[in-house]
mmCIF file of C-alpha atoms in Angstrom:
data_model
loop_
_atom_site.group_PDB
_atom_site.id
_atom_site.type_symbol
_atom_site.label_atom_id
_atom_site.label_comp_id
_atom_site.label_asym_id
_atom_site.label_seq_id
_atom_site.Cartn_x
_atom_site.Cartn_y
_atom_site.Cartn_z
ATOM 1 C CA UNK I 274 115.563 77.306 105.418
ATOM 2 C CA UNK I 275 114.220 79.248 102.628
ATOM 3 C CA UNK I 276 113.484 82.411 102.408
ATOM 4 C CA UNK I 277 109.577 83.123 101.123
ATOM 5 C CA UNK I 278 109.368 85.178 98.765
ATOM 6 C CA UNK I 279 105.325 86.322 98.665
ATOM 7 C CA UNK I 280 103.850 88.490 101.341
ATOM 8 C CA UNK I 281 99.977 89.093 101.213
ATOM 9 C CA UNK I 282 98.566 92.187 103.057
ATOM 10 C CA UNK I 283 94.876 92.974 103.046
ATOM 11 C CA UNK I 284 92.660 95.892 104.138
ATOM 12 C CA UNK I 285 90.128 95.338 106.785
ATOM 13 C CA UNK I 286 86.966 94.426 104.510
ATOM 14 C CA UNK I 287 89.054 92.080 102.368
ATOM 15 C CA UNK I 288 90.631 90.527 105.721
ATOM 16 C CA UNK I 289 87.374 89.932 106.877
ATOM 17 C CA UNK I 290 86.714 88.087 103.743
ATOM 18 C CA UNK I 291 89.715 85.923 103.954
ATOM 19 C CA UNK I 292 88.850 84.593 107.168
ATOM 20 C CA UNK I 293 85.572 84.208 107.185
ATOM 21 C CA UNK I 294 85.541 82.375 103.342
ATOM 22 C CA UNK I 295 89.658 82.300 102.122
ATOM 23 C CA UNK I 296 89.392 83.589 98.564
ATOM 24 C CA UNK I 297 88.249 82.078 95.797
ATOM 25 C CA UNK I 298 88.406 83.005 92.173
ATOM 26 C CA UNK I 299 84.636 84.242 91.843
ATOM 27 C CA UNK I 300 85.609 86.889 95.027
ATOM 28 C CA UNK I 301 87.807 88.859 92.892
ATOM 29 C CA UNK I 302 85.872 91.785 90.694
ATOM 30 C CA UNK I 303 89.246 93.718 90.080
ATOM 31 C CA UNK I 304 92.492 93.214 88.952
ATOM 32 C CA UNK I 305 94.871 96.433 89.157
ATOM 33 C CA UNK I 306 98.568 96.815 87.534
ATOM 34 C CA UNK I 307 100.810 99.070 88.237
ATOM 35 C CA UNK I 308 103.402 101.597 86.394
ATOM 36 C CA UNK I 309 106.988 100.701 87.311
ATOM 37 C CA UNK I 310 108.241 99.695 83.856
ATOM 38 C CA UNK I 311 110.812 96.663 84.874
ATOM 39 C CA UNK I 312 109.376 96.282 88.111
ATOM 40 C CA UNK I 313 106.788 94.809 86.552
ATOM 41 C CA UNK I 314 108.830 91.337 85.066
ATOM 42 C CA UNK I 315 108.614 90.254 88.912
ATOM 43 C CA UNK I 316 105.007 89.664 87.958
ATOM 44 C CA UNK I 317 105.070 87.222 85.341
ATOM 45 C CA UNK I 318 104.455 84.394 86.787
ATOM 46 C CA UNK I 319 101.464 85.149 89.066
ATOM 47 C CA UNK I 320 100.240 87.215 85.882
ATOM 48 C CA UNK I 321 100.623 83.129 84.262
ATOM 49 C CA UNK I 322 99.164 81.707 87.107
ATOM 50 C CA UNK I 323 96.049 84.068 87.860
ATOM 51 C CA UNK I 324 94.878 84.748 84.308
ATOM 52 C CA UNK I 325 96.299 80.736 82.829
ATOM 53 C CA UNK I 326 94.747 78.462 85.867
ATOM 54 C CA UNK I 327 93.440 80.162 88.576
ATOM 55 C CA UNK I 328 90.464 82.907 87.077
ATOM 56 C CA UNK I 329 89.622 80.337 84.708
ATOM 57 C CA UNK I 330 87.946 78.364 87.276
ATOM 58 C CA UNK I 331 85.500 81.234 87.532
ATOM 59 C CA UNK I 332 82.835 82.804 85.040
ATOM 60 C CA UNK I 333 82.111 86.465 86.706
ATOM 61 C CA UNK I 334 83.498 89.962 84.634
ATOM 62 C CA UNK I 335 86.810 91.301 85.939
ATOM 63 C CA UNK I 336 87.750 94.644 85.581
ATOM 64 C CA UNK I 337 91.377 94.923 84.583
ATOM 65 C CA UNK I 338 92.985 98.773 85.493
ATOM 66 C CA UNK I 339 96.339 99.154 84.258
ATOM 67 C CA UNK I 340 99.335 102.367 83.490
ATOM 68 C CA UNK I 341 102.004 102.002 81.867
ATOM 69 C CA UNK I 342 103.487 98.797 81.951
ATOM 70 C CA UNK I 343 100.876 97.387 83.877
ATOM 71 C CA UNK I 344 98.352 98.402 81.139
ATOM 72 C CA UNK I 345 100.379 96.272 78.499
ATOM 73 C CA UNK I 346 100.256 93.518 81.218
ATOM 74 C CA UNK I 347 96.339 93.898 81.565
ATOM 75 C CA UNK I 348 96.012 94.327 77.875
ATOM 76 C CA UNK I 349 98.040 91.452 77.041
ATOM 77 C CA UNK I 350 95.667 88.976 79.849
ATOM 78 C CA UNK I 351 92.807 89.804 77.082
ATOM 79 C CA UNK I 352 94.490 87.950 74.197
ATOM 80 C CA UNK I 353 93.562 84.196 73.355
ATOM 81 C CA UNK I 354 96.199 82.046 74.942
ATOM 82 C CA UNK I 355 97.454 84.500 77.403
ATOM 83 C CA UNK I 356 99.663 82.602 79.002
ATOM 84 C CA UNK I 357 101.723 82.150 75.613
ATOM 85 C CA UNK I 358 100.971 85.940 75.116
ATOM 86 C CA UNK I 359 102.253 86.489 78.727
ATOM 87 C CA UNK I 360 105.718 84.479 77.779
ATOM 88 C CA UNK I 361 106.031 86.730 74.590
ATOM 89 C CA UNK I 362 105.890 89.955 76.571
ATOM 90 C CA UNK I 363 108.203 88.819 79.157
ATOM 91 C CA UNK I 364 110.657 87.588 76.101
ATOM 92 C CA UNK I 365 110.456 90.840 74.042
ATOM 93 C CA UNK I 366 110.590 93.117 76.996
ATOM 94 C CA UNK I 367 113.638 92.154 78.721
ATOM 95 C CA UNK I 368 115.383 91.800 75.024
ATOM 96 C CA UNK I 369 114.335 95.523 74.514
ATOM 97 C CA UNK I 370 117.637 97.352 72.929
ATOM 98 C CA UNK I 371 118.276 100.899 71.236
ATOM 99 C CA UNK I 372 120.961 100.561 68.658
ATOM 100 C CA UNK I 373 123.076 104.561 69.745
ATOM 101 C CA UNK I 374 124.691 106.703 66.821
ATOM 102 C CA UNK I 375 128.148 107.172 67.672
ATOM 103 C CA UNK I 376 128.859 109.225 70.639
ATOM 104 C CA UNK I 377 124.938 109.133 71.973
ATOM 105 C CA UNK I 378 124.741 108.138 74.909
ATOM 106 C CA UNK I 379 120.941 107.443 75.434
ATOM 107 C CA UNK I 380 118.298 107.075 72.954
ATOM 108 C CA UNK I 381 116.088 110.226 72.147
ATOM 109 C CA UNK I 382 112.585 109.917 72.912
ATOM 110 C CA UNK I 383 111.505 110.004 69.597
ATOM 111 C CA UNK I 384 113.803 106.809 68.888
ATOM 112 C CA UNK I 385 112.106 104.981 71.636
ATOM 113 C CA UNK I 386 108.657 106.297 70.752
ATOM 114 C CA UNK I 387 108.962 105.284 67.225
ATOM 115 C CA UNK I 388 110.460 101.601 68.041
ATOM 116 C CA UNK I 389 108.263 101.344 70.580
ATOM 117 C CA UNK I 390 105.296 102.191 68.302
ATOM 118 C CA UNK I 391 106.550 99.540 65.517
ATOM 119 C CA UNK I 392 106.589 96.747 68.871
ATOM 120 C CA UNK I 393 103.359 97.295 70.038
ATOM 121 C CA UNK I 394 102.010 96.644 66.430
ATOM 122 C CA UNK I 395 104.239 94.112 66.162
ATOM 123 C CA UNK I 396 102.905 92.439 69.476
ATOM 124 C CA UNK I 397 98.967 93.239 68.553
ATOM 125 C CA UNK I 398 98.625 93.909 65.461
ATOM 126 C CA UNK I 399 95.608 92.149 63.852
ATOM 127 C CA UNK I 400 94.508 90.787 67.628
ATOM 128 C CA UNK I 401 92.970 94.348 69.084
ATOM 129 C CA UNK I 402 89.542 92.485 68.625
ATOM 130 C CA UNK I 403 90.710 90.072 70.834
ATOM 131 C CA UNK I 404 91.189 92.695 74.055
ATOM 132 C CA UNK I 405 88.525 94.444 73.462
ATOM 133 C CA UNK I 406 86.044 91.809 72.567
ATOM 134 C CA UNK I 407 86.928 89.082 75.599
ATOM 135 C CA UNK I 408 83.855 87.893 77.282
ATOM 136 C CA UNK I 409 84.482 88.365 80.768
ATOM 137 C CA UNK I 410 87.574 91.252 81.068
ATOM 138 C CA UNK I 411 86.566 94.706 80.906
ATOM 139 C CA UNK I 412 90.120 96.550 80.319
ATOM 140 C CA UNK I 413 90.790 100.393 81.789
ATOM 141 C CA UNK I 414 93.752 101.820 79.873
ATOM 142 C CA UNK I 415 94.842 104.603 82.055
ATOM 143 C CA UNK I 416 96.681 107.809 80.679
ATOM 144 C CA UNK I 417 97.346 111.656 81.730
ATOM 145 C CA UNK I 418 96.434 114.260 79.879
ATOM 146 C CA UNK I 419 98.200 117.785 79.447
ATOM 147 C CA UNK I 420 95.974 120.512 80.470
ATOM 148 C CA UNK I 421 96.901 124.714 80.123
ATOM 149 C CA UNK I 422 100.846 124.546 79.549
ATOM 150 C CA UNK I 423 101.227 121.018 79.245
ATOM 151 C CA UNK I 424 98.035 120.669 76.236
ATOM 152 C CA UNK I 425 101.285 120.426 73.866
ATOM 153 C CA UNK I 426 104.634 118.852 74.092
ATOM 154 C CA UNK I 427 107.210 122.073 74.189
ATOM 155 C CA UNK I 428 110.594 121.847 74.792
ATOM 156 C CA UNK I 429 110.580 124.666 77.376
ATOM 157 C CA UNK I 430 106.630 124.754 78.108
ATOM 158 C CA UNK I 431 106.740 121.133 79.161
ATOM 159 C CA UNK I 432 109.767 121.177 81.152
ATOM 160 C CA UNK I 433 107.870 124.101 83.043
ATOM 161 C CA UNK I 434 104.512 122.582 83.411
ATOM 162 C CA UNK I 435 106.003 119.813 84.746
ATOM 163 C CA UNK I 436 107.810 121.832 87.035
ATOM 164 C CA UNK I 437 104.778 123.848 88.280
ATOM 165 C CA UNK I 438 102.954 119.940 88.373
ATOM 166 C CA UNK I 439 105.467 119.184 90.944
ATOM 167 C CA UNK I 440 104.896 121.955 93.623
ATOM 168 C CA UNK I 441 101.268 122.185 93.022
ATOM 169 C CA UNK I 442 101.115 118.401 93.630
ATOM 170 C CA UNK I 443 103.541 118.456 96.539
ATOM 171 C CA UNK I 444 100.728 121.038 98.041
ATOM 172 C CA UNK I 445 98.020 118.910 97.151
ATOM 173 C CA UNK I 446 97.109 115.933 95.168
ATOM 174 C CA UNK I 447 94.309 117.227 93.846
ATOM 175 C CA UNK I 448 95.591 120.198 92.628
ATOM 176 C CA UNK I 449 97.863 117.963 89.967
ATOM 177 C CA UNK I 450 94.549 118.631 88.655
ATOM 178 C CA UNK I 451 94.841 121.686 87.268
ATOM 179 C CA UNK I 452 97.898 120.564 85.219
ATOM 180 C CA UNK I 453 96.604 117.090 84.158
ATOM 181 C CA UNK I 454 93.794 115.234 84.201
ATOM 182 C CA UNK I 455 93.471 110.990 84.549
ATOM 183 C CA UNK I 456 91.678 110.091 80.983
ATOM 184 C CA UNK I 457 90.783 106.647 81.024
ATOM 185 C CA UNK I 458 90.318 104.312 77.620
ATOM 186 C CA UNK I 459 87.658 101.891 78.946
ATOM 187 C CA UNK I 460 85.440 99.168 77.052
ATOM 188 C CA UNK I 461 83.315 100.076 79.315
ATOM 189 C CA UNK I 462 83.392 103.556 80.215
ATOM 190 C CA UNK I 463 80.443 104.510 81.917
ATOM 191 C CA UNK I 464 80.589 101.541 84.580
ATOM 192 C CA UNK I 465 84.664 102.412 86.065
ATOM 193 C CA UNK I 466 85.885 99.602 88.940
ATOM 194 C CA UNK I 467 86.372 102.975 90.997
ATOM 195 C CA UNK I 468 84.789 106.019 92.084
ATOM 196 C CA UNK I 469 86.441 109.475 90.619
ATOM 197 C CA UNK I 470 85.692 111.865 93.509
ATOM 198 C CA UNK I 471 89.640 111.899 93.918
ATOM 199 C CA UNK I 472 90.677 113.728 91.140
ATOM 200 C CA UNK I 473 89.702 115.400 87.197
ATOM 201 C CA UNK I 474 88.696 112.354 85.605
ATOM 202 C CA UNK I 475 87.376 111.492 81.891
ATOM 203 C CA UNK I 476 86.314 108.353 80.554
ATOM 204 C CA UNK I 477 86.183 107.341 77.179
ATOM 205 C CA UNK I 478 85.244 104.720 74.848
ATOM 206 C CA UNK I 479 88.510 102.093 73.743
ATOM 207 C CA UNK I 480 88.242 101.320 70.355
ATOM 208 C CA UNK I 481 90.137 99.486 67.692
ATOM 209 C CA UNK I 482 91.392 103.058 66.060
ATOM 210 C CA UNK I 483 92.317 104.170 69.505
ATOM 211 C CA UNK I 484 93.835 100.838 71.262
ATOM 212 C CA UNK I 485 97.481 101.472 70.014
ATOM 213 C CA UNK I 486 97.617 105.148 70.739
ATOM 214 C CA UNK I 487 96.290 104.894 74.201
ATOM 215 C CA UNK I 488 98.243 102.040 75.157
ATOM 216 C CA UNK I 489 101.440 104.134 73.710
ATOM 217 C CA UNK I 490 100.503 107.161 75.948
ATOM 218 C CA UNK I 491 99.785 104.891 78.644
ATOM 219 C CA UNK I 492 103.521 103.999 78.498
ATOM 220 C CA UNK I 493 105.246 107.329 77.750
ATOM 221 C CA UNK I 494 107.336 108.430 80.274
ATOM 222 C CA UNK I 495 107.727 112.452 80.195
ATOM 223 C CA UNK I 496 111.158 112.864 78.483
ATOM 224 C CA UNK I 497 112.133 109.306 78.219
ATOM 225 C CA UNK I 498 109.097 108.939 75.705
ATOM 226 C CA UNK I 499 107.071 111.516 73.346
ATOM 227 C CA UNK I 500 104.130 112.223 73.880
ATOM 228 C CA UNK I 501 101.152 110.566 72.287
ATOM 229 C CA UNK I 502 98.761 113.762 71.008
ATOM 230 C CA UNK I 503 95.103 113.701 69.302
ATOM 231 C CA UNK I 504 94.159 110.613 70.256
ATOM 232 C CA UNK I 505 90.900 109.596 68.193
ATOM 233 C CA UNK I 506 87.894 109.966 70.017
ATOM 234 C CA UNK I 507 89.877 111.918 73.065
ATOM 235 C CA UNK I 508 89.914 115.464 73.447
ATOM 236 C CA UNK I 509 92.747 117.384 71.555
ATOM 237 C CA UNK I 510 96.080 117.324 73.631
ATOM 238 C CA UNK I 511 99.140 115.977 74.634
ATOM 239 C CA UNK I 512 98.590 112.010 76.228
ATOM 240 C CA UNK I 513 101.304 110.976 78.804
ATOM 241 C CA UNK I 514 102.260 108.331 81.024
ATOM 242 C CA UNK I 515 99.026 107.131 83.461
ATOM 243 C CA UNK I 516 101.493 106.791 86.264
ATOM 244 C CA UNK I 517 101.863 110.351 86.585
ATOM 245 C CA UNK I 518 98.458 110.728 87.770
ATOM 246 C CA UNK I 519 98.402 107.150 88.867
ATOM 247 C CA UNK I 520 101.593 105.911 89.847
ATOM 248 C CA UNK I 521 100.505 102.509 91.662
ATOM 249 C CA UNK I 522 96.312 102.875 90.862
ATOM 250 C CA UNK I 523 95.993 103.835 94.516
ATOM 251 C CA UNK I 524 91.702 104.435 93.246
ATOM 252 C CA UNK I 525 88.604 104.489 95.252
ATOM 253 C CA UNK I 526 87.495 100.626 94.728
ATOM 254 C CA UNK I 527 85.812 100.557 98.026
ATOM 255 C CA UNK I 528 83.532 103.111 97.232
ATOM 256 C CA UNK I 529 82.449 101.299 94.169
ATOM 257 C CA UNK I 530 81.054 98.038 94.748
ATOM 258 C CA UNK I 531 81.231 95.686 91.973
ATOM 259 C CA UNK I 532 78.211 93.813 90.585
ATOM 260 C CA UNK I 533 77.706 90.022 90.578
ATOM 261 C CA UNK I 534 77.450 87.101 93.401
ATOM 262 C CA UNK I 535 80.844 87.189 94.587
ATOM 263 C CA UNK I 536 82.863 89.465 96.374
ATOM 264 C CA UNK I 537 83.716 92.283 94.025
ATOM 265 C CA UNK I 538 87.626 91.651 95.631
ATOM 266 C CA UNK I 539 90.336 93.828 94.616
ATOM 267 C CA UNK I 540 93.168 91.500 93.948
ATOM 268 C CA UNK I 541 96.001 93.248 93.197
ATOM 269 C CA UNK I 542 99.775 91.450 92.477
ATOM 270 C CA UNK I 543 102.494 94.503 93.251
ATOM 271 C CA UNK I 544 105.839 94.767 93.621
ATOM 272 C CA UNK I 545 106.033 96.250 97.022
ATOM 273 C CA UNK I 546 103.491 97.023 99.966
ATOM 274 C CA UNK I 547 103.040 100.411 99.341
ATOM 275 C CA UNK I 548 100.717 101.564 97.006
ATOM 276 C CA UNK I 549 101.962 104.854 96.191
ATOM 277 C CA UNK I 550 99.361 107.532 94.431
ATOM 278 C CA UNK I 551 101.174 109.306 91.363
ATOM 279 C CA UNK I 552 104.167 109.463 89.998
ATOM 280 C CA UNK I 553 105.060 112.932 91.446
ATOM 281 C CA UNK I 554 104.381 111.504 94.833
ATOM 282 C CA UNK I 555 107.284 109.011 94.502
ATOM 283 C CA UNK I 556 109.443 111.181 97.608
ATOM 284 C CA UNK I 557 106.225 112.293 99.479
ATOM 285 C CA UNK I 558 106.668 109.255 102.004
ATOM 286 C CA UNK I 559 103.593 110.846 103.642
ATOM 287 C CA UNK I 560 101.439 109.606 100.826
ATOM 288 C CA UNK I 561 102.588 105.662 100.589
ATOM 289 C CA UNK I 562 100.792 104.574 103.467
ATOM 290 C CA UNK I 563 97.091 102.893 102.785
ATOM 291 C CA UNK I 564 93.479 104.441 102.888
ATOM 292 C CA UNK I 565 90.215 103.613 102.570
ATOM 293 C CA UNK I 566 90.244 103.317 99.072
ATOM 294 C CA UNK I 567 91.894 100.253 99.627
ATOM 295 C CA UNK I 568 89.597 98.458 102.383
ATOM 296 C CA UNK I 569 88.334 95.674 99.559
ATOM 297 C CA UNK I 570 91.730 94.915 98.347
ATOM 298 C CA UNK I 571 94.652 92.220 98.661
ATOM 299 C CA UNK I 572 97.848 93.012 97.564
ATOM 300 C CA UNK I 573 100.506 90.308 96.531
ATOM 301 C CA UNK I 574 104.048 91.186 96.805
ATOM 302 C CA UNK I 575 107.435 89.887 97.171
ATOM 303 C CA UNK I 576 109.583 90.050 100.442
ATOM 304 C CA UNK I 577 112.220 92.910 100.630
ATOM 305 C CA UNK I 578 114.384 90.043 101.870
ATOM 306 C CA UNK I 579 113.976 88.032 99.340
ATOM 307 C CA UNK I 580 114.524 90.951 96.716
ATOM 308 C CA UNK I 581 117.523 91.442 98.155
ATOM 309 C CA UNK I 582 118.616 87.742 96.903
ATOM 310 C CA UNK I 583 117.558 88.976 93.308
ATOM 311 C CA UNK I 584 120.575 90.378 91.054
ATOM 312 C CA UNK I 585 121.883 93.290 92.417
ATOM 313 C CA UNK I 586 120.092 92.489 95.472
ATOM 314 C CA UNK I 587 116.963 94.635 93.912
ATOM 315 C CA UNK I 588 114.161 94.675 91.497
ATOM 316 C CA UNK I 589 115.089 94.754 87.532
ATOM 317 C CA UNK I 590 114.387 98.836 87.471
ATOM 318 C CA UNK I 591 114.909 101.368 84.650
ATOM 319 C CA UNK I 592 118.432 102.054 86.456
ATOM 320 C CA UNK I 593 119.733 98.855 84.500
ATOM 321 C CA UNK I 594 119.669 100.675 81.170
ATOM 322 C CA UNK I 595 122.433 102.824 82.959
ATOM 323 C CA UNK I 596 123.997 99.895 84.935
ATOM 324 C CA UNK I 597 124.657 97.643 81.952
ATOM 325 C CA UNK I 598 124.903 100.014 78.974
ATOM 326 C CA UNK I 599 125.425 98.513 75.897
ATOM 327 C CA UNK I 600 125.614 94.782 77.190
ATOM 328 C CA UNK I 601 122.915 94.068 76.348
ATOM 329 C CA UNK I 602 123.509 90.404 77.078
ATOM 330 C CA UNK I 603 124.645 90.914 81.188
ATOM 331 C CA UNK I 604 120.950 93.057 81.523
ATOM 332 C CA UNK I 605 118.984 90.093 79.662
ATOM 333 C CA UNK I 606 120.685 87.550 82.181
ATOM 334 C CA UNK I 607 119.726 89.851 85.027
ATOM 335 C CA UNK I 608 116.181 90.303 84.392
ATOM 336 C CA UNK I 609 115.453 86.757 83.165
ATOM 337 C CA UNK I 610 117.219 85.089 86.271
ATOM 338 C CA UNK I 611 115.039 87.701 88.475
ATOM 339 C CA UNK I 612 111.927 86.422 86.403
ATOM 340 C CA UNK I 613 112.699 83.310 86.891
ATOM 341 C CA UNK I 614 112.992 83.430 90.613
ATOM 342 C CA UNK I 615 109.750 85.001 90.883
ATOM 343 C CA UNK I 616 108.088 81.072 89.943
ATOM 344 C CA UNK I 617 108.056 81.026 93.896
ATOM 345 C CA UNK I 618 105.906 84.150 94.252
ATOM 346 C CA UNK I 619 103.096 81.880 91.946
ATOM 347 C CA UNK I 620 103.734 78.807 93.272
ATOM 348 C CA UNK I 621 103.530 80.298 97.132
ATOM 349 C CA UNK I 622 100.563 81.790 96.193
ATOM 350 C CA UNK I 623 99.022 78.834 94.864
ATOM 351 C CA UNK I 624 99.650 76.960 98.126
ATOM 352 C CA UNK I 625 98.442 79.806 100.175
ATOM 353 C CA UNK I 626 95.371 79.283 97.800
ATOM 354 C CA UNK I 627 94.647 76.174 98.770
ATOM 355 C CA UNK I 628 95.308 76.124 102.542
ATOM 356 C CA UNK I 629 94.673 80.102 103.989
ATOM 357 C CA UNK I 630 96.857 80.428 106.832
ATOM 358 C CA UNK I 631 95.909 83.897 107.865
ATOM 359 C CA UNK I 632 98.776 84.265 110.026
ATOM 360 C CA UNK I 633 100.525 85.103 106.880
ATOM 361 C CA UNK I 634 98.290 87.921 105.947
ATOM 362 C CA UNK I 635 99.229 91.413 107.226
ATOM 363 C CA UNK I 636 97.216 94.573 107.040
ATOM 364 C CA UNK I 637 97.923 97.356 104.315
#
C-alpha cells in the first residue's frame, strides 16, 4: 500500500468549519509561508496547485505573510503566470551554486549577498508592479530589525547581540524585543492579517524602491547572509532574516478576523506540524506546540513517514550544502527527486478537496 504523504491538522474554529461546510476556496482569507530555506521546495507543488487552479476559482483578497524563503514563495504567487513563475523558482533555487577561491571552504556572506542580490533582480526585475499591483493578493514581507547593539552589522557587536538575543529570548519571547523588532513591508500596512499584541511590531508601506531590499533582508540569514541596512522608507538600521522573529509565522490570526463573505481561513501549507515561533526558539521544544493564535487555521504538511522515503530519508535542508559540497550535480538530483515526490502532497490534497473525510484531519 502506499504510504500518504499529506497530513492536514486544524485548530478548533477551523475544524468546526471543515465539518460543518469542507473548505472551499472563498473560506481562505490567509495564506502564511514559512522560513526554512530548502524546506520550502517540498511546497512546490501545492504552491502550483493552490495559487494555478484552486484560488482561482474564487474572487475574495488573500493576504499572503511570508519570511525568508517563504516570502520569495508569496512574492513570487503575485506575478502573472505564477505557476510558470513558481517552476522558475523551483529551477533556479535548487541550481543555486557558489563558485569557492581555492582553499575556501564556504562562501562569505558578502559573496552570497551580492549573487543573491544580482538573482533576485534577475528573477523580478521589471515585474515588481506585478506583486505589488495584483488585484486580489495583499503581500506581507516580513523582516527583523536590529535594535541597540544589533542597529549595525559589527563583527564583534553582532556576534554579541545575538548572543544576548538568545538568553533574553530563551527567558521570554517577548523580550527578543528589546534586541529586534518584526518590521513588516506590507501593500497594505495599516490592515495586517494578524494582531501585533505579541511582540514590537512596525508596519510599513512596500514599494517598488523598497521591494528588492526587503525581500533581500527577508532572506538574510545572520552570518550566512549580510545584512540588508537603510532600507528606503524604513527606519535607519540593520534588516535581517524575518525568521528570527518569525521562524514559522506562528501570528495572532484568530484575533484578527478577516473581512469579506467567507471564512477569513488561515490556510497554511508547512513542512511539519509544528509551527514553531522564531528562529531562536528552534531547541525550546516548549514553544512548538499550538495556541490560540492558531484556532482559524489549517495546516498542510507531509508525513514524517513519508519524509523518511525522501533522499536521505529527510527534507532537502541547508545541511546539503555541507553534505554534497562541490557536487553540485548529486544535491540538484536530491532536491529535484524530493520535489518531485511532493506531486502527491497536491494531488492528495486535491482529492481531500473534493471529498472531506474528516477522519483525516487532526488537531494542531
Amino acid at each position: 500500500m502506499a504510504t500518504s504523504a499529506l497530513r492536514i491538522y486544524a485548530g478548533p474554529v477551523a475544524r468546526r468549519h471543515l465539518e460543518q461546510n469542507g473548505l472551499a476556496p472563498q473560506d481562505v482569507g490567509v495564506i502564511p509561508a514559512a522560513a526554512g530555506g530548502p524546506k520550502g521546495l517540498i511546497l512546490g507543488p501545492l504552491d502550483r496547485f493552490l495559487f494555478g487552479e484552486w484560488l482561482t476559482r474564487s474572487t475574495q483578497p488573500v493576504h499572503l505573510v511570508g519570511a525568508s524563503i517563504g516570502a520569495w514563495r508569496m512574492a513570487t504567487a503575485c506575478l502573472d503566470d505564477a505557476v510558470a513563475a513558481f517552476e522558475r523558482l523551483e529551477h533556479d533555487y535548487i541550481r543555486q551554486h557558489y563558485e569557492l577561491p581555492p582553499g575556501q571552504k564556504r562562501p562569505s556572506a558578502r559573496q552570497v549577498s551580492e549573487t543573491f542580490a544580482r538573482n533576485l533582480e534577475l528573477f523580478y526585475g521589471g515585474r515588481v508592479g506585478e506583486v505589488l499591483g495584483h488585484p486580489r493578493y495583499r503581500l506581507h514581507i516580513l523582516t527583523s530589525r536590529g535594535r541597540h547593539v544589533l542597529r549595525r552589522e559589527h563583527g564583534l557587536f553582532t556576534p554579541l547581540g545575538y548572543l544576548g538575543a538568545f538568553a533574553s529570548n530563551v527567558a521570554q519571547r517577548r523580550a527578543l524585543g528589546a534586541w529586534l523588532e518584526r518590521v513588516v513591508f506590507s501593500t497594505t500596512p495599516h490592515a495586517l492579517p494578524f494582531a501585533t499584541r505579541d511582540f514590537r511590531t512596525r508596519a510599513l508601506p512596500l514599494t517598488e524602491q523598497n521591494f528588492m531590499p526587503a525581500l533581500q533582508a527577508s532572506c538574510s540569514i545572520p552570518f550566512v547572509l549580510q545584512a540588508v541596512h537603510d532600507i528606503p522608507g524604513a527606519p535607519p538600521g540593520a534588516y535581517w532574516d524575518g525568521g528570527i522573529t518569525d521562524y514559522h509565522l506562528h501570528l495572532d490570526y484568530a484575533s484578527c478576523p478577516q473581512p469579506g463573505p467567507g471564512a477569513g481561513l488561515v490556510l497554511y501549507p508547512h513542512f511539519q506540524k509544528q509551527v514553531v515561533p522564531g528562529w531562536l526558539d528552534k531547541a525550546l521544544k516548549w514553544r512548538h506546540g499550538s495556541s490560540s493564535f492558531l484556532d482559524t487555521t489549517v495546516v498542510l504538511a507531509p508525513d514524517p513517514e513519508w519524509v523518511r522515503r525522501l533522499p536521505n530519508g529527510k527534507l532537502p535542508d541547508r545541511t546539503d550544502f555541507t553534505r554534497y559540497g562541490p557536487d553540485l550535480a548529486a544535491r540538484v538530483q536530491a532536491w529535484s527527486a524530493a520535489s518531485a515526490a511532493a506531486r502527491q502532497l497536491a494531488d492528495e490534497w486535491a482529492a481531500w478537496l473534493e471529498r472531506p473525510d474528516l477522519r483525516r484531519v487532526e488537531a494542531l
